[in-house]
Amino acid sequence: QVQLVESGGGLVQAGGSLRLSCAASGRTFSSYVMGWFRQAPGKEREFVAARAWGGNTNYADSVKGRFTISRDNAKNTVYLQMNRLKPDDTAVYRCATSRYLSMSTQDYWGQGTQVTVSS
């Protein structure tokens, strides 16, 4: 049974930082891209960042220069370091896997972790 479990969300002031983690289990994800989406109340889900097994990355324009995605392949874990957070970053962040760096289709999802940025 495949599971993706996120952690690291919370409440932070604008300008602060948080680090999200997503641990995957149940299979080997060596051929998968791992990444993050987010969804704010009343808004559509949006892509945030992705990282391939070999290290290629993809970021949404809204987070470039502020967020960094990394991956520990041995642990099947992907991280999202979020710096200079803004109130607009407030959302539920969900981890997902995909065959594509664009993450245009997704295979597995985590349950999500709440990130709240206060102004």
Coordinates of C-alpha atoms in Angstrom, one line a residue, residues 28-98:
T28 CA 10.2 2.3 -4.8
F29 CA 9.9 5.8 -6.3
S30 CA 13.1 5.8 -8.3
S31 CA 11.3 6.4 -11.6
Y32 CA 8.9 8.9 -10.2
V33 CA 8.9 12.7 -9.9
M34 CA 8.0 13.9 -6.4
G35 CA 6.6 17.3 -5.8
W36 CA 4.1 19.6 -4.1
F37 CA 0.8 21.2 -4.8
R38 CA -1.2 23.7 -2.7
Q39 CA -4.7 24.8 -2.4
A40 CA -5.9 27.9 -0.6
P41 CA -9.6 28.3 0.5
G42 CA -11.8 29.2 -2.4
K43 CA -9.0 28.7 -4.9
E44 CA -8.0 26.0 -7.3
R45 CA -5.2 23.6 -6.6
E46 CA -1.9 24.9 -8.0
F47 CA 1.5 23.3 -8.7
V48 CA 4.3 24.5 -6.5
A49 CA 7.5 22.5 -7.1
A50 CA 8.8 19.1 -8.3
R51 CA 12.0 17.2 -8.4
A52 CA 13.0 14.2 -10.4
W53 CA 15.1 11.3 -9.2
G54 CA 18.1 12.6 -11.1
G55 CA 17.9 16.1 -9.7
N56 CA 16.0 18.1 -12.3
T57 CA 13.6 20.6 -10.7
N58 CA 10.5 22.6 -11.7
Y59 CA 9.0 25.5 -9.8
A60 CA 6.0 27.7 -10.1
D61 CA 6.9 31.3 -10.9
S62 CA 5.2 32.4 -7.7
V63 CA 7.7 30.6 -5.5
K64 CA 11.0 30.8 -7.6
G65 CA 13.8 32.2 -5.5
R66 CA 11.9 31.6 -2.2
F67 CA 11.2 27.9 -2.2
T68 CA 13.7 25.0 -2.7
I69 CA 12.7 21.4 -3.3
S70 CA 15.1 18.6 -2.3
R71 CA 15.0 14.9 -2.2
D72 CA 16.6 12.1 -0.3
N73 CA 16.2 9.1 -2.7
A74 CA 17.4 6.6 -0.1
K75 CA 14.6 7.6 2.2
N76 CA 11.9 8.2 -0.4
T77 CA 11.5 11.6 1.0
V78 CA 11.0 15.0 -0.6
Y79 CA 11.4 18.3 1.2
L80 CA 10.2 21.8 0.5
Q81 CA 12.2 24.6 2.2
M82 CA 10.0 27.7 2.1
N83 CA 11.7 31.0 2.8
R84 CA 10.4 34.6 2.8
L85 CA 6.9 33.4 3.2
K86 CA 4.0 35.6 2.3
P87 CA 0.3 35.6 3.4
D88 CA -0.5 34.4 -0.1
D89 CA 1.4 31.2 0.6
T90 CA -1.3 30.2 3.1
A91 CA -2.8 26.9 1.9
V92 CA -2.9 23.2 2.4
Y93 CA 0.2 21.7 0.9
R94 CA 0.0 18.2 -0.5
C95 CA 2.8 15.9 -1.7
A96 CA 2.3 13.9 -4.9
T97 CA 4.1 11.7 -7.3
S98 CA 4.1 11.8 -11.1

